[in-house]
PDB file of C-alpha atoms (C1' of nucleotides) in Angstrom:
ATOM      1  CA  MET A   1      26.164   1.462   8.732  1.00 68.00           C
ATOM      2  CA  ASN A   2      24.065   1.923  11.961  1.00 78.00           C
ATOM      3  CA  ARG A   3      20.674   2.001  12.349  1.00 81.00           C
ATOM      4  CA  GLU A   4      21.336   6.384  11.925  1.00 82.00           C
ATOM      5  CA  GLU A   5      23.620   6.574   9.369  1.00 81.00           C
ATOM      6  CA  LEU A   6      20.360   3.386   7.980  1.00 81.00           C
ATOM      7  CA  PHE A   7      17.788   6.184   8.569  1.00 80.00           C
ATOM      8  CA  GLU A   8      19.955   9.462   6.558  1.00 78.00           C
ATOM      9  CA  LYS A   9      20.715   7.346   3.907  1.00 79.00           C
ATOM     10  CA  LYS A  10      17.422   5.717   2.715  1.00 81.00           C
ATOM     11  CA  PRO A  11      19.232   2.571   1.104  1.00 88.00           C
ATOM     12  CA  LEU A  12      17.717   0.644  -1.534  1.00 92.00           C
ATOM     13  CA  ILE A  13      16.386  -2.274  -0.289  1.00 95.00           C
ATOM     14  CA  LYS A  14      15.864  -5.571  -1.997  1.00 94.00           C
ATOM     15  CA  LEU A  15      12.864  -8.014  -0.868  1.00 93.00           C
ATOM     16  CA  HIS A  16      10.956 -10.263  -2.761  1.00 91.00           C
ATOM     17  CA  ASP A  17      13.393 -10.545  -5.367  1.00 90.00           C
ATOM     18  CA  LYS A  18      12.151  -6.404  -5.542  1.00 93.00           C
ATOM     19  CA  LEU A  19      14.228  -3.692  -5.049  1.00 94.00           C
ATOM     20  CA  PHE A  20      12.560  -0.782  -2.771  1.00 96.00           C
ATOM     21  CA  PRO A  21      14.094   2.667  -3.088  1.00 95.00           C
ATOM     22  CA  CYS A  22      14.016   3.014   1.081  1.00 95.00           C
ATOM     23  CA  PRO A  23      13.172   1.523   4.130  1.00 96.00           C
ATOM     24  CA  ALA A  24       9.820   2.807   4.155  1.00 97.00           C
ATOM     25  CA  SER A  25       9.041   1.484   0.726  1.00 97.00           C
ATOM     26  CA  ALA A  26      10.112  -1.609   2.252  1.00 97.00           C
ATOM     27  CA  ALA A  27       7.974  -1.876   4.693  1.00 98.00           C
ATOM     28  CA  MET A  28       4.783  -0.772   2.730  1.00 98.00           C
ATOM     29  CA  GLU A  29       5.529  -3.927   0.466  1.00 97.00           C
ATOM     30  CA  LEU A  30       5.485  -6.081   4.207  1.00 97.00           C
ATOM     31  CA  ILE A  31       2.475  -4.626   5.489  1.00 98.00           C
ATOM     32  CA  GLY A  32       0.923  -2.127   2.955  1.00 97.00           C
ATOM     33  CA  GLY A  33      -2.503  -2.278   0.848  1.00 97.00           C
ATOM     34  CA  LYS A  34      -5.776  -2.467   2.556  1.00 97.00           C
ATOM     35  CA  TRP A  35      -5.794  -5.697   4.529  1.00 98.00           C
ATOM     36  CA  LYS A  36      -2.657  -6.292   5.794  1.00 98.00           C
ATOM     37  CA  SER A  37      -2.268  -3.519   8.577  1.00 98.00           C
ATOM     38  CA  VAL A  38      -5.745  -4.492   9.669  1.00 98.00           C
ATOM     39  CA  ILE A  39      -5.358  -8.093  10.481  1.00 98.00           C
ATOM     40  CA  LEU A  40      -2.027  -7.890  11.988  1.00 98.00           C
ATOM     41  CA  THR A  41      -4.375  -5.299  14.061  1.00 97.00           C
ATOM     42  CA  HIS A  42      -7.357  -8.258  15.165  1.00 97.00           C
ATOM     43  CA  LEU A  43      -4.098 -10.496  15.626  1.00 97.00           C
ATOM     44  CA  ILE A  44      -2.595  -7.729  18.651  1.00 97.00           C
ATOM     45  CA  ASP A  45      -5.413  -9.422  21.088  1.00 94.00           C
ATOM     46  CA  GLY A  46      -4.297 -12.889  20.987  1.00 96.00           C
ATOM     47  CA  GLU A  47      -4.264 -15.808  18.443  1.00 97.00           C
ATOM     48  CA  LYS A  48      -7.528 -16.199  15.942  1.00 97.00           C
ATOM     49  CA  ARG A  49      -9.023 -18.829  14.151  1.00 97.00           C
ATOM     50  CA  TYR A  50      -9.933 -18.341  10.717  1.00 97.00           C
ATOM     51  CA  ASN A  51     -13.661 -17.966  11.040  1.00 97.00           C
ATOM     52  CA  GLU A  52     -13.072 -15.539  14.143  1.00 97.00           C
ATOM     53  CA  LEU A  53     -11.052 -13.143  11.700  1.00 97.00           C
ATOM     54  CA  ARG A  54     -13.747 -12.694   9.369  1.00 97.00           C
ATOM     55  CA  LYS A  55     -15.969 -12.017  11.755  1.00 95.00           C
ATOM     56  CA  GLU A  56     -14.462  -9.554  13.097  1.00 96.00           C
ATOM     57  CA  MET A  57     -13.545  -8.067   9.675  1.00 96.00           C
ATOM     58  CA  PRO A  58     -17.253  -8.801   8.367  1.00 95.00           C
ATOM     59  CA  THR A  59     -15.851  -6.572   4.631  1.00 96.00           C
ATOM     60  CA  ILE A  60     -13.064  -8.815   3.927  1.00 97.00           C
ATOM     61  CA  THR A  61     -13.903 -11.497   1.246  1.00 97.00           C
ATOM     62  CA  GLU A  62     -12.455 -15.390   1.913  1.00 97.00           C
ATOM     63  CA  ARG A  63      -9.924 -15.329  -0.575  1.00 97.00           C
ATOM     64  CA  THR A  64      -8.863 -12.289  -0.008  1.00 98.00           C
ATOM     65  CA  LEU A  65      -8.167 -12.816   4.079  1.00 98.00           C
ATOM     66  CA  SER A  66      -6.638 -16.070   2.706  1.00 98.00           C
ATOM     67  CA  LEU A  67      -4.365 -14.803   0.244  1.00 97.00           C
ATOM     68  CA  GLN A  68      -3.173 -11.802   2.702  1.00 98.00           C
ATOM     69  CA  LEU A  69      -2.867 -14.449   6.129  1.00 98.00           C
ATOM     70  CA  LYS A  70      -0.789 -16.771   3.928  1.00 97.00           C
ATOM     71  CA  GLN A  71       1.837 -13.682   2.375  1.00 97.00           C
ATOM     72  CA  LEU A  72       1.906 -12.417   5.930  1.00 98.00           C
ATOM     73  CA  GLU A  73       2.858 -16.105   6.554  1.00 97.00           C
ATOM     74  CA  VAL A  74       5.843 -16.063   4.508  1.00 96.00           C
ATOM     75  CA  ASP A  75       7.002 -12.956   5.466  1.00 96.00           C
ATOM     76  CA  GLY A  76       7.313 -14.306   8.688  1.00 96.00           C
ATOM     77  CA  LEU A  77       4.770 -12.016  10.324  1.00 98.00           C
ATOM     78  CA  VAL A  78       2.013 -14.526  11.332  1.00 98.00           C
ATOM     79  CA  SER A  79       1.809 -18.122  12.375  1.00 98.00           C
ATOM     80  CA  ARG A  80      -0.371 -20.767  11.295  1.00 97.00           C
ATOM     81  CA  LYS A  81      -1.137 -23.892  13.538  1.00 97.00           C
ATOM     82  CA  VAL A  82      -3.212 -26.585  11.866  1.00 96.00           C
ATOM     83  CA  PHE A  83      -4.702 -29.206  14.955  1.00 95.00           C
ATOM     84  CA  THR A  84      -6.930 -31.051  13.695  1.00 92.00           C
ATOM     85  CA  LYS A  85      -6.209 -33.196  10.646  1.00 85.00           C
ATOM     86  CA  LYS A  86      -9.973 -33.901   9.244  1.00 85.00           C
ATOM     87  CA  PRO A  87     -12.760 -31.624   8.894  1.00 82.00           C
ATOM     88  CA  PRO A  88     -14.266 -29.424  10.825  1.00 89.00           C
ATOM     89  CA  LEU A  89     -10.466 -27.921  10.775  1.00 93.00           C
ATOM     90  CA  LYS A  90      -8.862 -25.732  13.507  1.00 96.00           C
ATOM     91  CA  VAL A  91      -6.648 -23.218  12.144  1.00 97.00           C
ATOM     92  CA  VAL A  92      -5.208 -20.684  14.303  1.00 98.00           C
ATOM     93  CA  TYR A  93      -2.662 -17.580  13.922  1.00 98.00           C
ATOM     94  CA  SER A  94      -1.286 -15.363  15.450  1.00 98.00           C
ATOM     95  CA  LEU A  95       1.612 -12.788  15.386  1.00 98.00           C
ATOM     96  CA  THR A  96       5.546 -14.576  15.452  1.00 98.00           C
ATOM     97  CA  LYS A  97       7.969 -12.706  17.227  1.00 97.00           C
ATOM     98  CA  PHE A  98       8.754 -10.587  14.814  1.00 97.00           C
ATOM     99  CA  GLY A  99       5.612  -9.569  14.109  1.00 97.00           C
ATOM    100  CA  ASN A 100       5.306  -8.531  17.243  1.00 98.00           C
ATOM    101  CA  THR A 101       7.691  -5.882  16.458  1.00 97.00           C
ATOM    102  CA  VAL A 102       5.307  -3.996  14.224  1.00 98.00           C
ATOM    103  CA  ILE A 103       2.841  -3.555  17.247  1.00 97.00           C
ATOM    104  CA  PRO A 104       3.788  -0.049  17.497  1.00 97.00           C
ATOM    105  CA  VAL A 105       3.984   0.560  14.333  1.00 98.00           C
ATOM    106  CA  LEU A 106       0.740  -0.417  13.821  1.00 97.00           C
ATOM    107  CA  GLN A 107      -0.685   1.694  16.762  1.00 96.00           C
ATOM    108  CA  THR A 108       1.033   5.151  15.023  1.00 97.00           C
ATOM    109  CA  ILE A 109      -0.787   4.202  11.747  1.00 97.00           C
ATOM    110  CA  ILE A 110      -4.042   4.373  13.347  1.00 96.00           C
ATOM    111  CA  GLU A 111      -3.539   6.841  15.748  1.00 95.00           C
ATOM    112  CA  TRP A 112      -3.056   9.158  12.711  1.00 97.00           C
ATOM    113  CA  GLY A 113      -5.244   7.690  10.776  1.00 96.00           C
ATOM    114  CA  ILE A 114      -8.095   8.288  12.503  1.00 95.00           C
ATOM    115  CA  THR A 115      -7.146  12.015  12.741  1.00 95.00           C
ATOM    116  CA  ALA A 116      -6.708  11.816   8.944  1.00 96.00           C
ATOM    117  CA  ALA A 117     -10.391  10.391   9.299  1.00 95.00           C
ATOM    118  CA  ILE A 118     -11.596  13.509  11.074  1.00 94.00           C
ATOM    119  CA  ALA A 119      -9.750  15.654   8.812  1.00 94.00           C
ATOM    120  CA  LYS A 120      -9.998  14.315   5.119  1.00 92.00           C
ATOM    121  CA  GLY A 121     -13.001  11.093   5.441  1.00 90.00           C
ATOM    122  CA  GLU A 122     -16.193  10.393   6.975  1.00 88.00           C
ATOM    123  CA  PHE A 123     -17.059   7.512   9.777  1.00 92.00           C
ATOM    124  CA  ILE A 124     -20.262   5.342   9.270  1.00 86.00           C
ATOM    125  CA  GLU A 125     -21.968   4.105  11.321  1.00 72.00           C
ATOM    126  CA  GLN A 126     -21.611   0.305  11.691  1.00 61.00           C
ATOM    127  CA  GLU A 127     -24.970  -2.172  11.562  1.00 49.00           C
ATOM    128  CA  LYS A 128     -25.327  -5.130  12.857  1.00 37.00           C
TER     129      LYS A 128
ATOM    130  CA  MET B   1     -16.806   8.813  20.073  1.00 67.00           C
ATOM    131  CA  ASN B   2     -13.820   9.874  21.541  1.00 78.00           C
ATOM    132  CA  ARG B   3     -10.426   8.677  19.897  1.00 81.00           C
ATOM    133  CA  GLU B   4      -9.939   5.903  22.743  1.00 81.00           C
ATOM    134  CA  GLU B   5     -13.722   4.376  21.220  1.00 80.00           C
ATOM    135  CA  LEU B   6     -12.320   5.261  17.462  1.00 80.00           C
ATOM    136  CA  PHE B   7      -9.441   3.007  18.197  1.00 79.00           C
ATOM    137  CA  GLU B   8     -11.502  -0.054  19.695  1.00 78.00           C
ATOM    138  CA  LYS B   9     -13.821   0.836  17.251  1.00 77.00           C
ATOM    139  CA  LYS B  10     -12.223   0.006  14.185  1.00 80.00           C
ATOM    140  CA  PRO B  11     -15.042   2.040  12.246  1.00 87.00           C
ATOM    141  CA  LEU B  12     -15.651   1.664   8.896  1.00 92.00           C
ATOM    142  CA  ILE B  13     -14.400   5.309   6.987  1.00 94.00           C
ATOM    143  CA  LYS B  14     -15.306   6.926   3.416  1.00 94.00           C
ATOM    144  CA  LEU B  15     -12.333   8.124   1.425  1.00 92.00           C
ATOM    145  CA  HIS B  16     -12.130   8.781  -2.121  1.00 91.00           C
ATOM    146  CA  ASP B  17     -15.643   8.053  -2.484  1.00 89.00           C
ATOM    147  CA  LYS B  18     -14.458   3.997  -1.131  1.00 93.00           C
ATOM    148  CA  LEU B  19     -15.116   2.384   1.973  1.00 94.00           C
ATOM    149  CA  PHE B  20     -12.134   1.299   4.574  1.00 96.00           C
ATOM    150  CA  PRO B  21     -12.475  -1.314   7.287  1.00 95.00           C
ATOM    151  CA  CYS B  22     -10.363   0.652   9.961  1.00 95.00           C
ATOM    152  CA  PRO B  23      -8.297   3.784  10.288  1.00 96.00           C
ATOM    153  CA  ALA B  24      -4.827   1.744   9.527  1.00 97.00           C
ATOM    154  CA  SER B  25      -6.456   1.151   6.449  1.00 97.00           C
ATOM    155  CA  ALA B  26      -7.986   4.398   5.364  1.00 97.00           C
ATOM    156  CA  ALA B  27      -4.007   5.585   6.262  1.00 97.00           C
ATOM    157  CA  MET B  28      -2.697   3.352   4.099  1.00 98.00           C
ATOM    158  CA  GLU B  29      -4.494   4.643   1.829  1.00 97.00           C
ATOM    159  CA  LEU B  30      -3.362   8.199   1.659  1.00 97.00           C
ATOM    160  CA  ILE B  31       0.299   7.289   2.521  1.00 98.00           C
ATOM    161  CA  GLY B  32       0.410   3.267   1.137  1.00 97.00           C
ATOM    162  CA  GLY B  33       2.207   2.405  -1.779  1.00 97.00           C
ATOM    163  CA  LYS B  34       5.652   2.257  -3.182  1.00 97.00           C
ATOM    164  CA  TRP B  35       6.327   6.161  -3.544  1.00 98.00           C
ATOM    165  CA  LYS B  36       4.059   8.000  -0.993  1.00 98.00           C
ATOM    166  CA  SER B  37       5.628   7.779   1.934  1.00 98.00           C
ATOM    167  CA  VAL B  38       9.097   7.797   0.509  1.00 98.00           C
ATOM    168  CA  ILE B  39       8.460  11.823  -1.053  1.00 98.00           C
ATOM    169  CA  LEU B  40       6.621  12.362   1.759  1.00 98.00           C
ATOM    170  CA  THR B  41       9.576  11.414   3.713  1.00 97.00           C
ATOM    171  CA  HIS B  42      12.266  12.971   1.674  1.00 97.00           C
ATOM    172  CA  LEU B  43       9.962  16.953   1.978  1.00 97.00           C
ATOM    173  CA  ILE B  44      10.377  16.413   5.942  1.00 97.00           C
ATOM    174  CA  ASP B  45      13.861  18.408   5.174  1.00 94.00           C
ATOM    175  CA  GLY B  46      11.363  21.238   3.625  1.00 96.00           C
ATOM    176  CA  GLU B  47      10.574  22.513   0.671  1.00 97.00           C
ATOM    177  CA  LYS B  48      12.177  20.722  -2.838  1.00 98.00           C
ATOM    178  CA  ARG B  49      11.963  21.645  -6.390  1.00 97.00           C
ATOM    179  CA  TYR B  50      10.231  18.600  -9.092  1.00 98.00           C
ATOM    180  CA  ASN B  51      13.929  18.113 -10.521  1.00 97.00           C
ATOM    181  CA  GLU B  52      15.709  17.843  -6.821  1.00 97.00           C
ATOM    182  CA  LEU B  53      13.222  15.205  -5.571  1.00 98.00           C
ATOM    183  CA  ARG B  54      13.888  12.820  -9.110  1.00 97.00           C
ATOM    184  CA  LYS B  55      17.545  13.479  -8.089  1.00 96.00           C
ATOM    185  CA  GLU B  56      16.920  12.326  -4.367  1.00 96.00           C
ATOM    186  CA  MET B  57      14.647   8.995  -5.617  1.00 96.00           C
ATOM    187  CA  PRO B  58      16.539   8.433  -8.897  1.00 95.00           C
ATOM    188  CA  THR B  59      14.583   5.433  -9.320  1.00 96.00           C
ATOM    189  CA  ILE B  60      11.479   6.774  -9.741  1.00 97.00           C
ATOM    190  CA  THR B  61       9.830   7.707 -13.365  1.00 97.00           C
ATOM    191  CA  GLU B  62       8.944  11.132 -14.155  1.00 97.00           C
ATOM    192  CA  ARG B  63       5.506  10.258 -14.886  1.00 97.00           C
ATOM    193  CA  THR B  64       4.809   8.141 -10.836  1.00 98.00           C
ATOM    194  CA  LEU B  65       6.884  11.158  -9.110  1.00 98.00           C
ATOM    195  CA  SER B  66       4.393  13.813 -11.161  1.00 98.00           C
ATOM    196  CA  LEU B  67       1.088  11.071 -10.104  1.00 97.00           C
ATOM    197  CA  GLN B  68       2.096  10.363  -6.502  1.00 98.00           C
ATOM    198  CA  LEU B  69       2.493  13.952  -5.915  1.00 98.00           C
ATOM    199  CA  LYS B  70      -0.212  14.986  -7.199  1.00 97.00           C
ATOM    200  CA  GLN B  71      -2.452  13.104  -5.508  1.00 97.00           C
ATOM    201  CA  LEU B  72      -0.922  13.969  -1.990  1.00 98.00           C
ATOM    202  CA  GLU B  73      -2.112  17.251  -3.313  1.00 97.00           C
ATOM    203  CA  VAL B  74      -5.575  16.746  -3.707  1.00 96.00           C
ATOM    204  CA  ASP B  75      -5.048  14.552  -0.218  1.00 96.00           C
ATOM    205  CA  GLY B  76      -3.795  17.795   1.653  1.00 97.00           C
ATOM    206  CA  LEU B  77      -0.419  16.004   2.424  1.00 98.00           C
ATOM    207  CA  VAL B  78       1.410  18.761   0.019  1.00 98.00           C
ATOM    208  CA  SER B  79       1.312  21.702  -1.455  1.00 98.00           C
ATOM    209  CA  ARG B  80       2.481  22.812  -4.797  1.00 98.00           C
ATOM    210  CA  LYS B  81       3.213  26.139  -5.590  1.00 97.00           C
ATOM    211  CA  VAL B  82       3.973  28.241  -8.724  1.00 96.00           C
ATOM    212  CA  PHE B  83       6.400  30.764  -9.095  1.00 95.00           C
ATOM    213  CA  THR B  84       7.109  31.051 -13.093  1.00 92.00           C
ATOM    214  CA  LYS B  85       4.642  31.409 -16.203  1.00 85.00           C
ATOM    215  CA  LYS B  86       6.826  30.983 -18.381  1.00 85.00           C
ATOM    216  CA  PRO B  87       9.304  28.115 -19.154  1.00 83.00           C
ATOM    217  CA  PRO B  88      11.830  27.212 -17.222  1.00 89.00           C
ATOM    218  CA  LEU B  89       8.858  26.772 -14.794  1.00 93.00           C
ATOM    219  CA  LYS B  90      10.126  26.938 -11.132  1.00 96.00           C
ATOM    220  CA  VAL B  91       7.604  24.778  -8.475  1.00 97.00           C
ATOM    221  CA  VAL B  92       8.101  23.923  -5.714  1.00 98.00           C
ATOM    222  CA  TYR B  93       6.436  21.327  -2.738  1.00 98.00           C
ATOM    223  CA  SER B  94       6.542  21.268   0.964  1.00 98.00           C
ATOM    224  CA  LEU B  95       4.286  20.022   3.456  1.00 98.00           C
ATOM    225  CA  THR B  96       1.118  21.268   4.297  1.00 98.00           C
ATOM    226  CA  LYS B  97       0.281  21.610   8.125  1.00 97.00           C
ATOM    227  CA  PHE B  98      -1.754  17.943   7.560  1.00 97.00           C
ATOM    228  CA  GLY B  99       1.178  16.619   6.206  1.00 98.00           C
ATOM    229  CA  ASN B 100       3.334  17.508   8.907  1.00 98.00           C
ATOM    230  CA  THR B 101       1.076  15.232  11.086  1.00 98.00           C
ATOM    231  CA  VAL B 102       2.563  12.421   9.321  1.00 98.00           C
ATOM    232  CA  ILE B 103       6.121  12.759  10.234  1.00 97.00           C
ATOM    233  CA  PRO B 104       5.960  11.418  13.609  1.00 97.00           C
ATOM    234  CA  VAL B 105       4.455   7.795  11.815  1.00 98.00           C
ATOM    235  CA  LEU B 106       6.962   8.058   8.428  1.00 97.00           C
ATOM    236  CA  GLN B 107       9.620   8.064  11.172  1.00 96.00           C
ATOM    237  CA  THR B 108       8.343   4.855  13.076  1.00 97.00           C
ATOM    238  CA  ILE B 109       7.183   3.464   9.215  1.00 97.00           C
ATOM    239  CA  ILE B 110      11.036   3.498   8.843  1.00 96.00           C
ATOM    240  CA  GLU B 111      12.513   2.885  11.753  1.00 95.00           C
ATOM    241  CA  TRP B 112      10.693  -0.127  11.341  1.00 97.00           C
ATOM    242  CA  GLY B 113      11.876  -0.978   7.964  1.00 96.00           C
ATOM    243  CA  ILE B 114      15.565  -0.615   8.374  1.00 95.00           C
ATOM    244  CA  THR B 115      14.418  -3.559  11.610  1.00 95.00           C
ATOM    245  CA  ALA B 116      12.299  -5.541   8.753  1.00 96.00           C
ATOM    246  CA  ALA B 117      15.297  -5.086   6.456  1.00 95.00           C
ATOM    247  CA  ILE B 118      17.525  -6.479   8.508  1.00 94.00           C
ATOM    248  CA  ALA B 119      15.555  -9.444   9.388  1.00 94.00           C
ATOM    249  CA  LYS B 120      13.702  -9.933   5.802  1.00 92.00           C
ATOM    250  CA  GLY B 121      15.474  -8.106   3.243  1.00 89.00           C
ATOM    251  CA  GLU B 122      19.519  -7.383   2.100  1.00 88.00           C
ATOM    252  CA  PHE B 123      20.906  -3.489   1.706  1.00 92.00           C
ATOM    253  CA  ILE B 124      22.127  -2.731  -1.650  1.00 87.00           C
ATOM    254  CA  GLU B 125      24.878  -0.748  -2.247  1.00 73.00           C
ATOM    255  CA  GLN B 126      24.225   2.974  -3.751  1.00 62.00           C
ATOM    256  CA  GLU B 127      26.483   3.502  -7.101  1.00 49.00           C
ATOM    257  CA  LYS B 128      27.042   7.302  -7.754  1.00 37.00           C
TER     258      LYS B 128
ATOM    259  C1'  DC C   1     -13.958 -25.676   8.879  1.00 76.43           C
ATOM    260  C1'  DA C   2     -11.214 -23.699   6.527  1.00 76.43           C
ATOM    261  C1'  DG C   3     -10.204 -23.084   3.163  1.00 76.43           C
ATOM    262  C1'  DT C   4      -9.451 -23.173  -3.177  1.00 76.43           C
ATOM    263  C1'  DA C   5     -10.717 -22.631  -7.732  1.00 76.43           C
ATOM    264  C1'  DT C   6     -12.591 -19.232 -11.461  1.00 76.43           C
ATOM    265  C1'  DC C   7     -13.512 -15.678 -13.403  1.00 76.43           C
ATOM    266  C1'  DC C   8     -12.819 -10.334 -13.448  1.00 76.43           C
ATOM    267  C1'  DC C   9     -11.434  -5.460 -13.039  1.00 76.43           C
ATOM    268  C1'  DG C  10      -8.797  -1.500 -12.052  1.00 76.43           C
ATOM    269  C1'  DC C  11      -5.235   1.190 -10.132  1.00 76.43           C
ATOM    270  C1'  DA C  12      -0.113   1.577  -9.524  1.00 76.43           C
ATOM    271  C1'  DA C  13       3.721   1.693 -11.486  1.00 76.43           C
ATOM    272  C1'  DG C  14       7.777   0.885 -15.501  1.00 76.43           C
ATOM    273  C1'  DA C  15       9.036   2.331 -19.561  1.00 76.43           C
ATOM    274  C1'  DT C  16       9.537   5.742 -22.932  1.00 76.43           C
ATOM    275  C1'  DA C  17       8.970   9.587 -26.228  1.00 76.43           C
ATOM    276  C1'  DC C  18       7.037  14.484 -26.210  1.00 76.43           C
ATOM    277  C1'  DT C  19       6.043  19.689 -24.671  1.00 76.43           C
ATOM    278  C1'  DG C  20       4.711  24.658 -23.016  1.00 76.43           C
TER     279       DG C  20
ATOM    280  C1'  DC D   1      12.167  23.003 -15.981  1.00 76.43           C
ATOM    281  C1'  DA D   2       8.017  20.221 -14.826  1.00 76.43           C
ATOM    282  C1'  DG D   3       5.462  18.088 -16.762  1.00 76.43           C
ATOM    283  C1'  DT D   4       1.852  15.204 -20.610  1.00 76.43           C
ATOM    284  C1'  DA D   5       1.032  11.697 -23.422  1.00 76.43           C
ATOM    285  C1'  DT D   6       0.895   6.445 -24.768  1.00 76.43           C
ATOM    286  C1'  DC D   7       1.001   2.306 -23.702  1.00 76.43           C
ATOM    287  C1'  DT D   8       1.813  -2.016 -20.794  1.00 76.43           C
ATOM    288  C1'  DT D   9       2.473  -5.014 -17.246  1.00 76.43           C
ATOM    289  C1'  DG D  10       1.247  -7.043 -12.507  1.00 76.43           C
ATOM    290  C1'  DC D  11      -1.275  -7.241  -8.511  1.00 76.43           C
ATOM    291  C1'  DG D  12      -4.955  -6.330  -5.234  1.00 76.43           C
ATOM    292  C1'  DG D  13      -8.586  -7.167  -4.627  1.00 76.43           C
ATOM    293  C1'  DG D  14     -14.523  -7.941  -5.086  1.00 76.43           C
ATOM    294  C1'  DA D  15     -17.820 -11.299  -6.297  1.00 76.43           C
ATOM    295  C1'  DT D  16     -18.919 -16.001  -6.524  1.00 76.43           C
ATOM    296  C1'  DA D  17     -19.315 -21.243  -6.567  1.00 76.43           C
ATOM    297  C1'  DC D  18     -16.896 -25.147  -5.017  1.00 76.43           C
ATOM    298  C1'  DT D  19     -14.782 -28.692  -1.453  1.00 76.43           C
ATOM    299  C1'  DG D  20     -10.983 -32.370   1.863  1.00 76.43           C
TER     300       DG D  20
END
DNA sequence: CAGTATCCCGCAAGATACTG
DNA sequence: CAGTATCTTGCGGGATACTG
């Protein structure tokens, strides 16, 4: 099956030992949910430390950031590098090669998200 | 704020009376999850009846198809038209004008989903 | 600094049976 | 034909406190 056939046939896909009905659905497993796409977007700029990411996403909880980063790492989108052995720790996150392939998808989603927010939502002023 | 600024600033967005940290996150609220993107993809071909959609997505349950269609309708992506008053009912679903704006996003997601499935997943033979 | 440990809640989603 | 009604399960995600 070439890519065009795959696109047409919307084949079942096994991922994380679960079945997904279509490549779109499998993609959502990898980058869906409230936070994964946001985290990935922040990593487009380049590598970031844990607390940098936290500051850039003030409404995420530590637990959620930690869990989502871990899942992104397991799925091969993000790499985690540790630079110290003793506290204070230095840990840096960045997109892997595979993670870089998702950048155009993120940009398309954000573009449409802005369209959707204009049509259906409401922009909120950021306060300092 | 023009679109470019919105893209840079990743503003908070209110949708469904909930807050989202970024347009990407808001987009996921509208088209994320296991099934919404799949349903929308099937409606790109044109309008479909409820049972047509079910046949094209053999692994979705009636309940889930029903709930997801209802949410897509509430969010203005899908329109629902009823053609009979007495059983057997004829109900037809189609993309709205706003729903059509999401087609390029879906195509990008599917393309990347195929890439991801090749890299991280496994294609399963469809049985009849 | 970079996380864990607990506790909790709501919702997505599946299974199955029933109905206007 | 096009759905509801029930019941159940798992997981995403929030709040808060603690730690190597």
